[in-house]
PDB file of C-alpha atoms in Angstrom:
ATOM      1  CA  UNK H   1      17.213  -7.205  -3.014  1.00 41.00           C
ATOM      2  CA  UNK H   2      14.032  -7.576  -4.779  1.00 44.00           C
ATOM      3  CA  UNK H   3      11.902 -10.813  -4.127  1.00 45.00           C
ATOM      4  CA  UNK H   4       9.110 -12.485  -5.582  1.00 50.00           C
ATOM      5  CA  UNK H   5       5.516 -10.799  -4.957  1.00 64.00           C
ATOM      6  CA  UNK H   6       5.957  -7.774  -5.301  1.00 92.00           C
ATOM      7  CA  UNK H   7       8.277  -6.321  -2.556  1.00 96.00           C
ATOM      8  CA  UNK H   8      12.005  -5.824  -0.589  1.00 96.00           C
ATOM      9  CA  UNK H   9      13.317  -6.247   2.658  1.00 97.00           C
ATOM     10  CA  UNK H  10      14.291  -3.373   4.681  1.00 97.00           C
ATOM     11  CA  UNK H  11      15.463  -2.987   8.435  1.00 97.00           C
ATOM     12  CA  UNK H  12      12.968  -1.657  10.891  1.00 97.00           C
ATOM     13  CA  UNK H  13      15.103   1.804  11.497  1.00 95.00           C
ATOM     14  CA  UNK H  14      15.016   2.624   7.879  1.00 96.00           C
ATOM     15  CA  UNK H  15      11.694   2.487   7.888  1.00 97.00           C
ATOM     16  CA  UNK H  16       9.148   6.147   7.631  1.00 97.00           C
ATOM     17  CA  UNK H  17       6.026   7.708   8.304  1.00 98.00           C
ATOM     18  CA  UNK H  18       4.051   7.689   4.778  1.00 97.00           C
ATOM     19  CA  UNK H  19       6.158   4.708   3.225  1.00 97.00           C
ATOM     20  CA  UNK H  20       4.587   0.974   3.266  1.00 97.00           C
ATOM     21  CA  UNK H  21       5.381  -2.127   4.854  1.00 98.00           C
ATOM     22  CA  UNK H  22       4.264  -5.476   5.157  1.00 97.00           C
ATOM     23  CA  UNK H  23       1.563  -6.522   8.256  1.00 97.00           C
ATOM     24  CA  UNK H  24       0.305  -9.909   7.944  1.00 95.00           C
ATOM     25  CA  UNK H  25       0.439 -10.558   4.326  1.00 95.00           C
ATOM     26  CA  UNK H  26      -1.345  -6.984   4.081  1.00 96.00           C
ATOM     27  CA  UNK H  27       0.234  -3.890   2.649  1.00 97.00           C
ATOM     28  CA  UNK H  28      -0.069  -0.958   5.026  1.00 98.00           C
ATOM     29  CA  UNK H  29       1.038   2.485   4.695  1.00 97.00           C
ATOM     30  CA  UNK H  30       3.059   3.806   8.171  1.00 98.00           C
ATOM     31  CA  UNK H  31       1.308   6.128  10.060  1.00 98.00           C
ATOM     32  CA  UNK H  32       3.926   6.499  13.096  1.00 98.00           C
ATOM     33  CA  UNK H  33       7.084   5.101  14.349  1.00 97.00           C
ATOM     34  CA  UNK H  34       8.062   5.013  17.929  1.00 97.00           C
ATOM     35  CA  UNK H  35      11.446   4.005  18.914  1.00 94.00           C
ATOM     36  CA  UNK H  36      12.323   2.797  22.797  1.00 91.00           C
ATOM     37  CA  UNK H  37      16.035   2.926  24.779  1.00 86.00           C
ATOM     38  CA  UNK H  38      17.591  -0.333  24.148  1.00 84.00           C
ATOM     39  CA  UNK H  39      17.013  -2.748  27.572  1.00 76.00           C
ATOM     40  CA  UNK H  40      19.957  -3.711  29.816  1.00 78.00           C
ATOM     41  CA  UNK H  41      20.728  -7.155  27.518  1.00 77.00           C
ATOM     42  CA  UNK H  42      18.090  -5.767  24.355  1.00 80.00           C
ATOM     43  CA  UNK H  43      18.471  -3.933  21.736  1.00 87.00           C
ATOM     44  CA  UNK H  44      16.125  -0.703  20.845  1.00 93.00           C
ATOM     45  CA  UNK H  45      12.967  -1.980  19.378  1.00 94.00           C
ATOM     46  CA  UNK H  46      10.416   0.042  17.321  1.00 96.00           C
ATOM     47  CA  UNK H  47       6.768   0.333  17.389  1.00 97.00           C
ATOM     48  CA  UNK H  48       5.009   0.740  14.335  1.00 98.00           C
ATOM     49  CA  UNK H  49       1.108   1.880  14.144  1.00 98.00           C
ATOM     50  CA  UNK H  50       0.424   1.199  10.293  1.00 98.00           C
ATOM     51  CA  UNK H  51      -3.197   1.026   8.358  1.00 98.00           C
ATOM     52  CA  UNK H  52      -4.013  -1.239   5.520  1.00 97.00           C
ATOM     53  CA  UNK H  53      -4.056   0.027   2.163  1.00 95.00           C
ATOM     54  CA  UNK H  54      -6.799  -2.342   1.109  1.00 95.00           C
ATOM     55  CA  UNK H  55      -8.631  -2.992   4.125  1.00 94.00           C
ATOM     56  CA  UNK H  56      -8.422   0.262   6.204  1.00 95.00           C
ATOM     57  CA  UNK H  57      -8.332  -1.698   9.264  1.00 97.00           C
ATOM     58  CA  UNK H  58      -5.074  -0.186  11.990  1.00 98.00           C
ATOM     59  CA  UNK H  59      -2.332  -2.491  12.995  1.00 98.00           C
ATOM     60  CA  UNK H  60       0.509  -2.393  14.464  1.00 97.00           C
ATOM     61  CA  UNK H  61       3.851  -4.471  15.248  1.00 97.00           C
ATOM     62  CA  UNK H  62       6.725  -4.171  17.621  1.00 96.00           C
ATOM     63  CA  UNK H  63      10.162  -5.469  16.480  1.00 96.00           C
ATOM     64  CA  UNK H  64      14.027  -4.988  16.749  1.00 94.00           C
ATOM     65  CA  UNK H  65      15.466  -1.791  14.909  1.00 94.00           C
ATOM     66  CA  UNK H  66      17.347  -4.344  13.049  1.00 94.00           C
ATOM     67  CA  UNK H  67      15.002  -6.638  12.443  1.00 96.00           C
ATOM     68  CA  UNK H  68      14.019  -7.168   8.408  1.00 97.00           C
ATOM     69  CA  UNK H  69      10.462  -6.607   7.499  1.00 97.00           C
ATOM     70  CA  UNK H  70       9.293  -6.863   3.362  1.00 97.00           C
ATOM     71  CA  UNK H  71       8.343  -3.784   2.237  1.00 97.00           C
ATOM     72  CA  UNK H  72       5.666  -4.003  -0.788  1.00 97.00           C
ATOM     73  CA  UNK H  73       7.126  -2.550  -4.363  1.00 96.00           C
ATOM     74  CA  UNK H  74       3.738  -0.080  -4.492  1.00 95.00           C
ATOM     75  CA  UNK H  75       3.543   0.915  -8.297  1.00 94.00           C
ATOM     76  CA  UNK H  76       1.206   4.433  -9.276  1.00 95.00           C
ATOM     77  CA  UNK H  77      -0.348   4.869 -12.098  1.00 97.00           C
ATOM     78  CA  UNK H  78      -3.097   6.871 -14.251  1.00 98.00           C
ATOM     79  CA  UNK H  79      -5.744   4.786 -15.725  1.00 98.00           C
ATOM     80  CA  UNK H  80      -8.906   6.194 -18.085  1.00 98.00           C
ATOM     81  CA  UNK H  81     -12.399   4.552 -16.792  1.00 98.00           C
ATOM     82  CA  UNK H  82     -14.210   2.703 -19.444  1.00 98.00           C
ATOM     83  CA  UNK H  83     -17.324   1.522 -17.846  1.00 97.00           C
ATOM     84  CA  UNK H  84     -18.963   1.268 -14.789  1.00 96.00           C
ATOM     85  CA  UNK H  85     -20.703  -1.474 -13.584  1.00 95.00           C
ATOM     86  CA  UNK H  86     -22.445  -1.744 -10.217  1.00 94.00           C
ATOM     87  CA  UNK H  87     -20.013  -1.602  -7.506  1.00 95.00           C
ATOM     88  CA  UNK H  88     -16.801  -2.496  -9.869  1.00 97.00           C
ATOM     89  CA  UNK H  89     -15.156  -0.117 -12.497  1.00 97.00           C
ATOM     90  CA  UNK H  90     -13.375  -1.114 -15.506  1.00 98.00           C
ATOM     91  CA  UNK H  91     -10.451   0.510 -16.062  1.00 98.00           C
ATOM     92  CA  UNK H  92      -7.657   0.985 -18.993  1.00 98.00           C
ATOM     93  CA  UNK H  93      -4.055   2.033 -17.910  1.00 98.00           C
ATOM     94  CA  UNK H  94      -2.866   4.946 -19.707  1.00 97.00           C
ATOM     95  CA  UNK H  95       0.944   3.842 -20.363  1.00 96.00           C
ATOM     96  CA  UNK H  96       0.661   0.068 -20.880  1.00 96.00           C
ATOM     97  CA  UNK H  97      -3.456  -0.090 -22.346  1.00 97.00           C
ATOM     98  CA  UNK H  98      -3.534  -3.350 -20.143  1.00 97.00           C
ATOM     99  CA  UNK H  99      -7.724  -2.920 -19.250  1.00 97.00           C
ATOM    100  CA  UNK H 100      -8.264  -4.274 -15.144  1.00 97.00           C
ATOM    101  CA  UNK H 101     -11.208  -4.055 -13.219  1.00 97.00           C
ATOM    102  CA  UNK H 102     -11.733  -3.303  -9.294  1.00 97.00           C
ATOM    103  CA  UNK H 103     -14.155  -2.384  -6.857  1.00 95.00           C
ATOM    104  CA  UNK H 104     -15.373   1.227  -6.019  1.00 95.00           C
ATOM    105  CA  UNK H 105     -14.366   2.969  -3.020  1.00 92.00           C
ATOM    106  CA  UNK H 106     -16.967   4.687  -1.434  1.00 91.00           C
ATOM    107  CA  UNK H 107     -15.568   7.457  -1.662  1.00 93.00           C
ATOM    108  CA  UNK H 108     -15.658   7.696  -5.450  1.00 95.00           C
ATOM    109  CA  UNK H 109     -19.040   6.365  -6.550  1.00 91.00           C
ATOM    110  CA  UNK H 110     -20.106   9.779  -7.140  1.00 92.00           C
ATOM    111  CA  UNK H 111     -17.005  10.746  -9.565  1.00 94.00           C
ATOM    112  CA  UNK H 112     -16.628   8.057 -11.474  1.00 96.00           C
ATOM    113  CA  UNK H 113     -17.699   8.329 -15.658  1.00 95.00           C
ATOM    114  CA  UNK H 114     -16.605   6.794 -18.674  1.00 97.00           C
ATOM    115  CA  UNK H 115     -13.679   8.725 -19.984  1.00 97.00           C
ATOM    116  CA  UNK H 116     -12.426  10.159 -17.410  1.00 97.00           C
ATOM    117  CA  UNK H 117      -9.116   9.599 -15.720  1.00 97.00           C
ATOM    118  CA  UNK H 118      -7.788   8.582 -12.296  1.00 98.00           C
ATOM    119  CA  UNK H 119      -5.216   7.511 -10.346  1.00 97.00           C
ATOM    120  CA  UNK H 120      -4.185   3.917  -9.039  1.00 97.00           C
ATOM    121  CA  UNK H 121      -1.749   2.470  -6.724  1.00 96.00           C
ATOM    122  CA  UNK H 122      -0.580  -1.235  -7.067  1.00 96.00           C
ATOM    123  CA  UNK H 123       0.408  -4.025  -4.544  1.00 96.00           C
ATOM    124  CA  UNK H 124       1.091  -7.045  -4.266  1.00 96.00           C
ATOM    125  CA  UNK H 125      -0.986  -7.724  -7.679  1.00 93.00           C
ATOM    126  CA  UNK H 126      -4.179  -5.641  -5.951  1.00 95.00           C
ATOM    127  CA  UNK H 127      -5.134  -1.961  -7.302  1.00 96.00           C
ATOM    128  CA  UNK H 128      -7.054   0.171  -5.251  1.00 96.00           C
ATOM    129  CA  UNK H 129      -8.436   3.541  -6.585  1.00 96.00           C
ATOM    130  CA  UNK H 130      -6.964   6.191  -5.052  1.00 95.00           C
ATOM    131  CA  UNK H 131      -7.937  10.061  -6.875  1.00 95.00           C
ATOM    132  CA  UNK H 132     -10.766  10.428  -8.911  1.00 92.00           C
TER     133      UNK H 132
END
């Protein structure tokens, strides 16, 4: 069942360790998933410890195993850099030519040059640079 923005629905237990979710309005990638005994009247519920894709700040929630959370459609893809300027680099995707621009993880200010390629992850419209 695809929605609009950008991402699904899914139930809490078919949810996985590496695989993204929804936290506030912010895409996070899962980093564990706890499960507890359902209570005498409750069902089992689920903890999830999750950390923003774009932010890099932890969270996590605690809800039903059948409870529905959105799940963000994540699209990859390879992009060539065209310039750099400052603390933003302009990029061209490889399949679809479209030309974007985003900030520069810190990680990457170093390895960034015209020409070369690297890889991108989309989400819920934002692109994040993530291999250089």
């Amino acid at each position: 069942m695809a929605a609009e923005g950008g991402w699904t629905q899914a139930e809490v237990r078919e949810l996985k360790p590496n695989r993204y979710m929804i936290i506030d309005g912010e895409p996070c990638k899962i980093v564990s998933i706890t499960t507890s005994k359902p209570g005498k009247h409750g069902e089992a519920k689920a903890r999830i410890e999750a950390i923003g894709v774009f932010d890099g700040q932890k969270r996590s929630v605690v809800h039903p195993v059948k409870h529905k959370v959105q799940v963000p459609m994540i699209n990859k893809g390879t992009a060539q850099v065209v310039s750099i300027m400052g603390d933003e680099v302009q990029l061209m995707d490889m399949s679809t030519y479209e030309m974007f621009t985003v900030p520069i993880p810190d990680e990457f200010k170093d390895a960034l040059e015209p020409g070369k390629e690297i890889q991108y992850l989309e989400a819920l419209g934002r692109r994040k640079i993530t291999r250089a």
